mmCIF file of C-alpha atoms in Angstrom:
data_model
loop_
_atom_site.group_PDB
_atom_site.id
_atom_site.type_symbol
_atom_site.label_atom_id
_atom_site.label_comp_id
_atom_site.label_asym_id
_atom_site.label_seq_id
_atom_site.Cartn_x
_atom_site.Cartn_y
_atom_site.Cartn_z
ATOM 1 C CA LEU R 226 -19.592 -9.364 12.343
ATOM 2 C CA GLN R 227 -17.843 -11.291 15.090
ATOM 3 C CA ASP R 228 -14.193 -12.127 14.476
ATOM 4 C CA ALA R 229 -14.834 -15.765 13.453
ATOM 5 C CA GLU R 230 -17.553 -14.530 10.949
ATOM 6 C CA GLN R 231 -15.158 -11.984 9.425
ATOM 7 C CA LEU R 232 -12.458 -14.695 9.090
ATOM 8 C CA SER R 233 -14.951 -16.960 7.404
ATOM 9 C CA LEU R 234 -16.212 -14.319 5.098
ATOM 10 C CA TRP R 235 -12.589 -13.173 4.056
ATOM 11 C CA ASP R 236 -11.678 -16.862 3.440
ATOM 12 C CA ALA R 237 -14.734 -17.476 1.298
ATOM 13 C CA ILE R 238 -14.326 -14.301 -0.781
ATOM 14 C CA SER R 239 -10.511 -15.027 -1.561
ATOM 15 C CA SER R 240 -11.287 -18.712 -2.255
ATOM 16 C CA LEU R 241 -13.918 -17.546 -4.839
ATOM 17 C CA ALA R 242 -11.730 -14.802 -6.271
ATOM 18 C CA ALA R 243 -8.512 -16.743 -6.724
ATOM 19 C CA PRO R 244 -9.571 -19.200 -9.546
ATOM 20 C CA ASN R 245 -12.636 -17.607 -11.104
ATOM 21 C CA THR R 246 -12.603 -14.484 -13.199
ATOM 22 C CA ASP R 247 -16.315 -14.099 -13.118
ATOM 23 C CA ALA R 248 -16.469 -14.404 -9.355
ATOM 24 C CA LEU R 249 -13.595 -11.886 -8.947
ATOM 25 C CA ARG R 250 -15.479 -9.413 -11.253
ATOM 26 C CA GLY R 251 -18.578 -9.885 -9.298
ATOM 27 C CA ILE R 252 -16.909 -9.275 -5.932
ATOM 28 C CA LEU R 253 -15.190 -6.144 -7.199
ATOM 29 C CA ASP R 254 -18.501 -4.841 -8.599
ATOM 30 C CA ASP R 255 -20.434 -5.553 -5.248
ATOM 31 C CA ASN R 256 -19.898 -2.544 -3.015
ATOM 32 C CA VAL R 257 -20.768 -4.530 0.108
ATOM 33 C CA LEU R 258 -18.508 -7.463 -0.467
ATOM 34 C CA ARG R 259 -15.652 -5.336 -1.798
ATOM 35 C CA ASN R 260 -15.813 -2.989 1.240
ATOM 36 C CA ALA R 261 -16.067 -5.922 3.719
ATOM 37 C CA TRP R 262 -13.008 -7.450 2.236
ATOM 38 C CA LEU R 263 -10.764 -4.564 1.250
ATOM 39 C CA ASN R 264 -11.535 -1.977 4.017
ATOM 40 C CA ILE R 265 -8.613 -2.861 6.187
ATOM 41 C CA LEU R 266 -9.128 -2.979 9.950
ATOM 42 C CA PRO R 267 -7.091 -0.595 12.148
ATOM 43 C CA ALA R 268 -3.837 -1.596 13.813
ATOM 44 C CA ARG R 269 -5.341 -2.216 17.255
ATOM 45 C CA GLN R 270 -7.010 -5.296 15.715
ATOM 46 C CA SER R 271 -3.635 -6.655 14.640
ATOM 47 C CA LYS R 272 -4.363 -10.331 14.352
ATOM 48 C CA LEU R 273 -7.498 -9.720 12.238
ATOM 49 C CA LYS R 274 -5.799 -7.165 10.218
ATOM 50 C CA ALA R 275 -2.931 -9.566 9.404
ATOM 51 C CA ALA R 276 -5.555 -12.242 8.463
ATOM 52 C CA GLN R 277 -7.406 -9.766 6.286
ATOM 53 C CA LEU R 278 -4.219 -8.876 4.377
ATOM 54 C CA LEU R 279 -3.320 -12.546 3.985
ATOM 55 C CA SER R 280 -6.788 -13.260 2.535
ATOM 56 C CA ILE R 281 -6.184 -10.620 -0.139
ATOM 57 C CA ALA R 282 -2.809 -12.210 -0.832
ATOM 58 C CA ARG R 283 -4.384 -15.501 -1.393
ATOM 59 C CA ALA R 284 -6.609 -14.114 -4.018
ATOM 60 C CA PHE R 285 -3.363 -13.348 -6.082
ATOM 61 C CA ASP R 286 -1.559 -16.625 -5.148
ATOM 62 C CA PRO R 287 -3.345 -19.313 -3.178
ATOM 63 C CA THR R 288 -0.024 -20.965 -2.333
ATOM 64 C CA ILE R 289 1.520 -17.899 -0.632
ATOM 65 C CA ILE R 290 0.768 -19.295 2.755
ATOM 66 C CA SER R 291 0.865 -23.000 2.084
ATOM 67 C CA GLY R 292 4.645 -23.447 1.635
ATOM 68 C CA LEU R 293 4.283 -24.309 -1.958
ATOM 69 C CA HIS R 294 5.052 -20.771 -3.045
ATOM 70 C CA GLY R 295 8.212 -20.543 -5.072
ATOM 71 C CA SER R 296 8.427 -24.324 -5.730
ATOM 72 C CA ALA R 297 9.178 -25.415 -9.275
ATOM 73 C CA SER R 298 5.670 -27.024 -9.646
ATOM 74 C CA ALA R 299 3.970 -23.825 -8.231
ATOM 75 C CA LEU R 300 5.883 -21.622 -10.618
ATOM 76 C CA ALA R 301 5.075 -23.761 -13.685
ATOM 77 C CA ALA R 302 1.380 -23.924 -12.735
ATOM 78 C CA ALA R 303 1.348 -20.070 -12.029
ATOM 79 C CA SER R 304 2.886 -19.459 -15.546
ATOM 80 C CA ALA R 305 0.492 -21.625 -17.383
ATOM 81 C CA LEU R 306 -2.412 -19.942 -15.422
ATOM 82 C CA ALA R 307 -1.203 -16.426 -16.253
ATOM 83 C CA THR R 308 -0.935 -17.332 -19.956
ATOM 84 C CA ALA R 309 -4.539 -18.646 -19.939
ATOM 85 C CA ARG R 310 -6.005 -15.981 -17.764
ATOM 86 C CA SER R 311 -4.793 -12.543 -18.911
ATOM 87 C CA GLU R 312 -8.211 -11.158 -18.229
ATOM 88 C CA HIS R 313 -8.160 -12.490 -14.770
ATOM 89 C CA THR R 314 -4.730 -10.854 -14.127
ATOM 90 C CA GLN R 315 -6.179 -7.505 -15.274
ATOM 91 C CA TYR R 316 -8.906 -7.858 -12.611
ATOM 92 C CA LEU R 317 -6.268 -8.794 -10.051
ATOM 93 C CA GLN R 318 -4.505 -5.411 -10.853
ATOM 94 C CA LYS R 319 -7.808 -3.727 -10.338
ATOM 95 C CA LEU R 320 -8.126 -5.451 -7.051
ATOM 96 C CA TYR R 321 -4.756 -4.186 -5.993
ATOM 97 C CA MET R 322 -5.609 -0.620 -6.833
ATOM 98 C CA LEU R 323 -8.855 -0.837 -5.011
ATOM 99 C CA ILE R 324 -7.147 -1.515 -1.807
ATOM 100 C CA LEU R 325 -6.139 2.107 -1.614
ATOM 101 C CA THR R 326 -9.534 3.547 -2.642
ATOM 102 C CA GLU R 327 -11.480 1.372 -0.384
ATOM 103 C CA GLN R 328 -9.885 3.081 2.699
ATOM 104 C CA GLY R 329 -11.981 6.130 1.963
ATOM 105 C CA PRO R 330 -10.755 9.468 3.414
ATOM 106 C CA ARG R 331 -8.225 7.550 5.398
ATOM 107 C CA SER R 332 -6.282 6.817 2.215
ATOM 108 C CA ARG R 333 -5.085 10.429 1.849
ATOM 109 C CA ILE R 334 -1.896 9.615 3.795
ATOM 110 C CA ALA R 335 -0.722 7.456 0.714
ATOM 111 C CA SER R 336 -0.424 8.169 -2.960
ATOM 112 C CA SER R 337 -0.649 4.550 -4.044
ATOM 113 C CA THR R 338 -1.717 1.062 -2.826
ATOM 114 C CA THR R 339 2.034 0.068 -2.583
ATOM 115 C CA GLU R 340 2.905 3.096 -0.482
ATOM 116 C CA LEU R 341 -0.039 2.268 1.761
ATOM 117 C CA ILE R 342 1.056 -1.305 2.158
ATOM 118 C CA LEU R 343 4.647 -0.159 2.833
ATOM 119 C CA GLN R 344 3.376 2.095 5.649
ATOM 120 C CA TRP R 345 1.494 -0.886 7.159
ATOM 121 C CA ALA R 346 4.827 -2.843 6.804
ATOM 122 C CA ALA R 347 6.383 -0.355 9.206
ATOM 123 C CA SER R 348 4.123 -1.754 11.977
ATOM 124 C CA PRO R 349 5.754 -2.942 15.148
ATOM 125 C CA ILE R 350 3.645 -6.137 14.837
ATOM 126 C CA PRO R 351 5.435 -8.977 13.079
ATOM 127 C CA GLU R 352 2.168 -10.549 11.839
ATOM 128 C CA ILE R 353 1.170 -7.444 10.068
ATOM 129 C CA ARG R 354 4.681 -6.834 8.433
ATOM 130 C CA SER R 355 4.794 -10.498 7.322
ATOM 131 C CA ALA R 356 1.266 -10.233 5.730
ATOM 132 C CA CYS R 357 2.282 -7.008 3.912
ATOM 133 C CA TYR R 358 5.343 -8.641 2.505
ATOM 134 C CA ALA R 359 3.197 -11.700 1.414
ATOM 135 C CA LEU R 360 0.700 -9.486 -0.242
ATOM 136 C CA LEU R 361 3.380 -7.581 -2.286
ATOM 137 C CA THR R 362 5.081 -10.803 -3.224
ATOM 138 C CA ALA R 363 1.875 -12.419 -4.417
ATOM 139 C CA PHE R 364 0.890 -9.352 -6.467
ATOM 140 C CA VAL R 365 4.280 -9.047 -8.160
ATOM 141 C CA ASP R 366 4.528 -12.887 -8.781
ATOM 142 C CA THR R 367 0.986 -13.020 -10.265
ATOM 143 C CA CYS R 368 0.950 -9.819 -12.313
ATOM 144 C CA GLY R 369 4.511 -10.105 -13.537
ATOM 145 C CA VAL R 370 6.341 -7.186 -14.995
ATOM 146 C CA ALA R 371 3.481 -4.783 -14.704
ATOM 147 C CA GLY R 372 3.127 -5.768 -11.047
ATOM 148 C CA ALA R 373 6.906 -5.306 -10.430
ATOM 149 C CA GLN R 374 6.860 -1.805 -12.073
ATOM 150 C CA ILE R 375 3.954 -0.642 -9.942
ATOM 151 C CA VAL R 376 5.881 -1.863 -6.750
ATOM 152 C CA LEU R 377 9.205 -0.471 -7.776
ATOM 153 C CA GLY R 378 7.698 2.869 -8.607
ATOM 154 C CA SER R 379 6.796 3.403 -4.928
ATOM 155 C CA LYS R 380 8.810 5.334 -2.227
ATOM 156 C CA PRO R 381 8.834 3.319 1.127
ATOM 157 C CA VAL R 382 9.264 5.357 4.325
ATOM 158 C CA SER R 383 12.659 5.049 5.951
ATOM 159 C CA PRO R 384 12.764 2.436 8.749
ATOM 160 C CA ASP R 385 14.306 5.114 11.147
ATOM 161 C CA THR R 386 11.245 7.339 10.702
ATOM 162 C CA SER R 387 8.765 6.823 13.479
ATOM 163 C CA GLN R 388 5.089 6.738 12.522
ATOM 164 C CA ARG R 389 1.951 5.084 13.602
ATOM 165 C CA ASP R 390 0.790 1.960 11.734
ATOM 166 C CA ASP R 391 -2.726 3.025 11.406
ATOM 167 C CA VAL R 392 -4.154 4.356 8.129
ATOM 168 C CA GLY R 393 -5.640 7.292 9.919
ATOM 169 C CA SER R 394 -2.187 8.448 11.171
ATOM 170 C CA ASN R 395 -1.735 12.262 11.535
ATOM 171 C CA SER R 396 1.915 12.127 10.408
ATOM 172 C CA SER R 397 2.771 14.132 7.327
ATOM 173 C CA ARG R 398 4.291 12.496 4.305
ATOM 174 C CA ASP R 399 6.159 15.664 3.625
ATOM 175 C CA THR R 400 8.395 15.222 6.812
ATOM 176 C CA GLN R 401 8.924 11.379 6.190
ATOM 177 C CA LYS R 402 12.273 10.264 4.694
ATOM 178 C CA SER R 403 11.910 8.188 1.650
ATOM 179 C CA LEU R 404 14.042 5.456 0.319
ATOM 180 C CA ASP R 405 14.302 4.244 -3.310
ATOM 181 C CA MET R 406 12.215 1.050 -3.511
ATOM 182 C CA MET R 407 15.209 -0.960 -4.750
ATOM 183 C CA GLU R 408 17.270 0.287 -1.754
ATOM 184 C CA TRP R 409 14.528 -0.797 0.610
ATOM 185 C CA LEU R 410 14.423 -4.311 -0.937
ATOM 186 C CA LEU R 411 18.190 -4.637 -0.471
ATOM 187 C CA LEU R 412 18.263 -3.143 2.977
ATOM 188 C CA ARG R 413 19.315 -5.316 5.877
ATOM 189 C CA GLY R 414 19.163 -4.926 9.542
ATOM 190 C CA HIS R 415 15.900 -3.084 9.891
ATOM 191 C CA GLU R 416 13.730 -6.351 10.253
ATOM 192 C CA PRO R 417 14.289 -7.794 13.655
ATOM 193 C CA THR R 418 12.018 -10.908 13.208
ATOM 194 C CA PRO R 419 13.464 -14.019 11.438
ATOM 195 C CA GLY R 420 10.083 -14.868 9.937
ATOM 196 C CA CYS R 421 9.531 -11.325 8.574
ATOM 197 C CA ARG R 422 13.080 -11.341 7.195
ATOM 198 C CA VAL R 423 12.264 -14.411 5.087
ATOM 199 C CA ALA R 424 9.017 -12.939 3.957
ATOM 200 C CA LYS R 425 10.680 -9.798 2.778
ATOM 201 C CA PHE R 426 13.473 -11.787 1.215
ATOM 202 C CA GLU R 427 10.943 -13.694 -0.734
ATOM 203 C CA LEU R 428 9.610 -10.348 -2.085
ATOM 204 C CA THR R 429 13.162 -9.287 -3.322
ATOM 205 C CA LYS R 430 13.463 -12.718 -4.955
ATOM 206 C CA VAL R 431 10.270 -12.519 -6.816
ATOM 207 C CA VAL R 432 11.182 -8.916 -8.015
ATOM 208 C CA HIS R 433 14.352 -10.102 -9.214
ATOM 209 C CA ARG R 434 13.040 -13.195 -11.058
ATOM 210 C CA VAL R 435 10.085 -11.180 -12.677
ATOM 211 C CA ALA R 436 11.772 -7.913 -13.609
ATOM 212 C CA GLY R 437 15.563 -8.462 -13.112
ATOM 213 C CA GLY R 438 16.217 -8.473 -16.695
ATOM 214 C CA LEU R 439 14.797 -4.965 -17.055
ATOM 215 C CA LEU R 440 17.076 -3.397 -14.445
ATOM 216 C CA ALA R 441 20.454 -1.793 -14.877
ATOM 217 C CA GLU R 442 23.334 -4.339 -14.655
ATOM 218 C CA PRO R 443 24.808 -2.883 -11.537
ATOM 219 C CA VAL R 444 21.489 -3.207 -9.855
ATOM 220 C CA GLN R 445 21.078 -6.821 -11.140
ATOM 221 C CA ARG R 446 24.565 -7.705 -9.655
ATOM 222 C CA LYS R 447 23.433 -6.150 -6.220
ATOM 223 C CA MET R 448 20.241 -8.219 -6.176
ATOM 224 C CA GLU R 449 22.109 -11.440 -7.168
ATOM 225 C CA LEU R 450 24.649 -10.785 -4.294
ATOM 226 C CA PHE R 451 21.906 -10.117 -1.847
ATOM 227 C CA ILE R 452 19.916 -13.220 -2.841
ATOM 228 C CA GLY R 453 23.045 -15.339 -2.840
ATOM 229 C CA GLN R 454 23.785 -14.284 0.734
ATOM 230 C CA GLY R 455 20.356 -15.398 2.053
ATOM 231 C CA PRO R 456 17.735 -13.627 4.252
ATOM 232 C CA HIS R 457 19.816 -13.765 7.529
ATOM 233 C CA TYR R 458 23.173 -12.544 6.274
ATOM 234 C CA SER R 459 24.890 -10.128 8.600
ATOM 235 C CA LYS R 460 28.181 -8.449 7.898
ATOM 236 C CA ALA R 461 30.837 -9.507 10.527
ATOM 237 C CA GLN R 462 32.322 -6.709 12.565
ATOM 238 C CA ALA R 463 36.031 -6.371 12.866
ATOM 239 C CA TRP R 464 37.523 -7.511 16.117
ATOM 240 C CA ASP R 465 38.964 -4.039 17.051
ATOM 241 C CA VAL R 466 35.463 -2.507 16.479
ATOM 242 C CA VAL R 467 33.881 -5.252 18.739
ATOM 243 C CA ALA R 468 36.588 -4.583 21.455
ATOM 244 C CA GLU R 469 35.908 -0.910 21.514
#
């Protein structure tokens, strides 16, 4: 398919999948459609890869790109929708899990969908990082506590570990440093792009809102402090350190 045709196909699939359980079930059961949508393009096609990831995010939350995400009206609508569509949420969880399996042999570098998305989120390309954060945010926001538990159970690669973005990377998981997922969510300084910082910050906010009550009190306090400081907070250096 040409680029424009691929974009149109992904947009059509996500538009059908978002509001309709029968359509989502049919897409996941159709090998051709499922593979065309979920078999993620390599990093060298960065713009298309980002668009593909965002189309999947929109299946979880159509407001994720529109600017309505996180607004009071959007949250109220999402809550009502989740209550009425528990079956749909189950299929969305299946969709999330299939992101890993649809990569075929290339998926062996990751042990879970979240780990795979986090590896893509280590890309040097801002559009891909932002799309990965949006996908994780939409998944947790829509699938609630179950989604948050799946994401929090993963081990992100440390930002100081160099690796290729492509799924087919030859780097070994055994030699990569891992952070606790909560440490990664509260990590500052590793995201150089303002828009990506905001996107990752939204993920932290959603995890706190959805699952904060299940976390240990010290962790809750850390998250509340982090959120209160905003996405662009930077600890000021002492003058003597700067002078040196």
